[in-house]
């Protein structure tokens, strides 16, 4: 049996967001794309913000 901790919750949240199709939803919003190679794609940034909250 695996240990229950905060990291397990994050992994489950990530699987839930992937199952909901979060990346496809955000891509359909046509947000501005990064202008440099150091920029972050909007779907990646929004997903990270949701998981961090």
GROMACS .gro file of N, CA and C in nm:
model
  159
    1UNK      N    1   0.085  -0.117   0.000
    1UNK     CA    2   0.000   0.000   0.000
    1UNK      C    3   0.089   0.124   0.000
    2UNK      N    4   0.054   0.222  -0.084
    2UNK     CA    5   0.136   0.342  -0.092
    2UNK      C    6   0.096   0.443   0.015
    3UNK      N    7   0.190   0.527   0.047
    3UNK     CA    8   0.170   0.629   0.150
    3UNK      C    9   0.082   0.742   0.094
    4UNK      N   10  -0.004   0.796   0.175
    4UNK     CA   11  -0.088   0.908   0.135
    4UNK      C   12  -0.021   1.036   0.180
    5UNK      N   13   0.005   1.125   0.085
    5UNK     CA   14   0.066   1.253   0.115
    5UNK      C   15   0.020   1.357   0.013
    6UNK      N   16   0.071   1.477   0.024
    6UNK     CA   17   0.029   1.586  -0.065
    6UNK      C   18   0.064   1.557  -0.211
    7UNK      N   19   0.174   1.489  -0.236
    7UNK     CA   20   0.215   1.462  -0.374
    7UNK      C   21   0.116   1.371  -0.445
    8UNK      N   22   0.057   1.278  -0.372
    8UNK     CA   23  -0.043   1.189  -0.431
    8UNK      C   24  -0.163   1.271  -0.476
    9UNK      N   25  -0.204   1.368  -0.395
    9UNK     CA   26  -0.317   1.454  -0.431
    9UNK      C   27  -0.289   1.534  -0.557
   10UNK      N   28  -0.167   1.583  -0.573
   10UNK     CA   29  -0.132   1.658  -0.693
   10UNK      C   30  -0.137   1.569  -0.816
   11UNK      N   31  -0.090   1.446  -0.802
   11UNK     CA   32  -0.094   1.353  -0.915
   11UNK      C   33  -0.237   1.323  -0.956
   12UNK      N   34  -0.326   1.306  -0.858
   12UNK     CA   35  -0.467   1.281  -0.888
   12UNK      C   36  -0.532   1.403  -0.953
   13UNK      N   37  -0.498   1.522  -0.906
   13UNK     CA   38  -0.551   1.644  -0.965
   13UNK      C   39  -0.506   1.656  -1.110
   14UNK      N   40  -0.380   1.627  -1.137
   14UNK     CA   41  -0.327   1.633  -1.274
   14UNK      C   42  -0.401   1.535  -1.364
   15UNK      N   43  -0.425   1.415  -1.315
   15UNK     CA   44  -0.498   1.316  -1.395
   15UNK      C   45  -0.640   1.363  -1.422
   16UNK      N   46  -0.703   1.426  -1.323
   16UNK     CA   47  -0.838   1.478  -1.340
   16UNK      C   48  -0.842   1.588  -1.446
   17UNK      N   49  -0.746   1.681  -1.439
   17UNK     CA   50  -0.742   1.790  -1.536
   17UNK      C   51  -0.718   1.737  -1.677
   18UNK      N   52  -0.630   1.637  -1.689
   18UNK     CA   53  -0.606   1.575  -1.819
   18UNK      C   54  -0.732   1.508  -1.871
   19UNK      N   55  -0.805   1.441  -1.782
   19UNK     CA   56  -0.929   1.374  -1.821
   19UNK      C   57  -1.037   1.471  -1.863
   20UNK      N   58  -1.037   1.590  -1.805
   20UNK     CA   59  -1.135   1.693  -1.841
   20UNK      C   60  -1.101   1.762  -1.972
   21UNK      N   61  -0.980   1.742  -2.021
   21UNK     CA   62  -0.938   1.805  -2.146
   21UNK      C   63  -0.904   1.952  -2.128
   22UNK      N   64  -0.840   1.984  -2.016
   22UNK     CA   65  -0.806   2.123  -1.987
   22UNK      C   66  -0.720   2.185  -2.097
   23UNK      N   67  -0.620   2.113  -2.144
   23UNK     CA   68  -0.531   2.169  -2.247
   23UNK      C   69  -0.608   2.205  -2.374
   24UNK      N   70  -0.700   2.119  -2.415
   24UNK     CA   71  -0.779   2.147  -2.536
   24UNK      C   72  -0.871   2.266  -2.515
   25UNK      N   73  -0.928   2.277  -2.395
   25UNK     CA   74  -1.014   2.392  -2.365
   25UNK      C   75  -0.935   2.522  -2.374
   26UNK      N   76  -0.818   2.525  -2.311
   26UNK     CA   77  -0.738   2.648  -2.310
   26UNK      C   78  -0.691   2.682  -2.451
   27UNK      N   79  -0.655   2.580  -2.531
   27UNK     CA   80  -0.613   2.606  -2.669
   27UNK      C   81  -0.726   2.668  -2.750
   28UNK      N   82  -0.850   2.629  -2.721
   28UNK     CA   83  -0.964   2.683  -2.796
   28UNK      C   84  -0.991   2.829  -2.763
   29UNK      N   85  -0.937   2.880  -2.653
   29UNK     CA   86  -0.955   3.020  -2.615
   29UNK      C   87  -0.871   3.115  -2.698
   30UNK      N   88  -0.777   3.065  -2.774
   30UNK     CA   89  -0.689   3.144  -2.861
   30UNK      C   90  -0.620   3.257  -2.786
   31UNK      N   91  -0.553   3.222  -2.678
   31UNK     CA   92  -0.477   3.319  -2.600
   31UNK      C   93  -0.346   3.350  -2.673
   32UNK      N   94  -0.284   3.464  -2.644
   32UNK     CA   95  -0.159   3.498  -2.711
   32UNK      C   96  -0.048   3.397  -2.678
   33UNK      N   97   0.027   3.362  -2.779
   33UNK     CA   98   0.137   3.269  -2.763
   33UNK      C   99   0.263   3.344  -2.721
   34UNK      N  100   0.358   3.273  -2.657
   34UNK     CA  101   0.481   3.340  -2.615
   34UNK      C  102   0.560   3.391  -2.736
   35UNK      N  103   0.628   3.503  -2.717
   35UNK     CA  104   0.702   3.562  -2.826
   35UNK      C  105   0.850   3.526  -2.826
   36UNK      N  106   0.894   3.451  -2.726
   36UNK     CA  107   1.035   3.414  -2.720
   36UNK      C  108   1.045   3.266  -2.687
   37UNK      N  109   1.166   3.212  -2.699
   37UNK     CA  110   1.185   3.070  -2.669
   37UNK      C  111   1.183   3.044  -2.518
   38UNK      N  112   1.183   3.149  -2.437
   38UNK     CA  113   1.175   3.131  -2.292
   38UNK      C  114   1.032   3.142  -2.241
   39UNK      N  115   0.940   3.175  -2.331
   39UNK     CA  116   0.801   3.193  -2.292
   39UNK      C  117   0.734   3.060  -2.258
   40UNK      N  118   0.623   3.070  -2.193
   40UNK     CA  119   0.547   2.953  -2.151
   40UNK      C  120   0.415   2.951  -2.228
   41UNK      N  121   0.378   2.837  -2.284
   41UNK     CA  122   0.252   2.825  -2.355
   41UNK      C  123   0.136   2.850  -2.258
   42UNK      N  124   0.029   2.915  -2.301
   42UNK     CA  125  -0.082   2.947  -2.211
   42UNK      C  126  -0.142   2.824  -2.143
   43UNK      N  127  -0.158   2.714  -2.218
   43UNK     CA  128  -0.217   2.594  -2.156
   43UNK      C  129  -0.127   2.536  -2.048
   44UNK      N  130   0.003   2.546  -2.067
   44UNK     CA  131   0.096   2.498  -1.965
   44UNK      C  132   0.091   2.589  -1.841
   45UNK      N  133   0.091   2.719  -1.863
   45UNK     CA  134   0.090   2.814  -1.753
   45UNK      C  135  -0.038   2.803  -1.671
   46UNK      N  136  -0.153   2.796  -1.737
   46UNK     CA  137  -0.281   2.787  -1.666
   46UNK      C  138  -0.291   2.657  -1.589
   47UNK      N  139  -0.246   2.547  -1.649
   47UNK     CA  140  -0.247   2.418  -1.578
   47UNK      C  141  -0.160   2.421  -1.454
   48UNK      N  142  -0.044   2.482  -1.463
   48UNK     CA  143   0.045   2.493  -1.348
   48UNK      C  144  -0.016   2.580  -1.239
   49UNK      N  145  -0.083   2.688  -1.278
   49UNK     CA  146  -0.146   2.775  -1.179
   49UNK      C  147  -0.258   2.702  -1.105
   50UNK      N  148  -0.340   2.627  -1.178
   50UNK     CA  149  -0.449   2.554  -1.114
   50UNK      C  150  -0.396   2.451  -1.016
   51UNK      N  151  -0.295   2.377  -1.057
   51UNK     CA  152  -0.238   2.274  -0.967
   51UNK      C  153  -0.173   2.338  -0.845
   52UNK      N  154  -0.109   2.452  -0.862
   52UNK     CA  155  -0.040   2.515  -0.750
   52UNK      C  156  -0.138   2.575  -0.648
   53UNK      N  157  -0.255   2.614  -0.693
   53UNK     CA  158  -0.355   2.670  -0.601
   53UNK      C  159  -0.410   2.559  -0.518
   0.00000   0.00000   0.00000
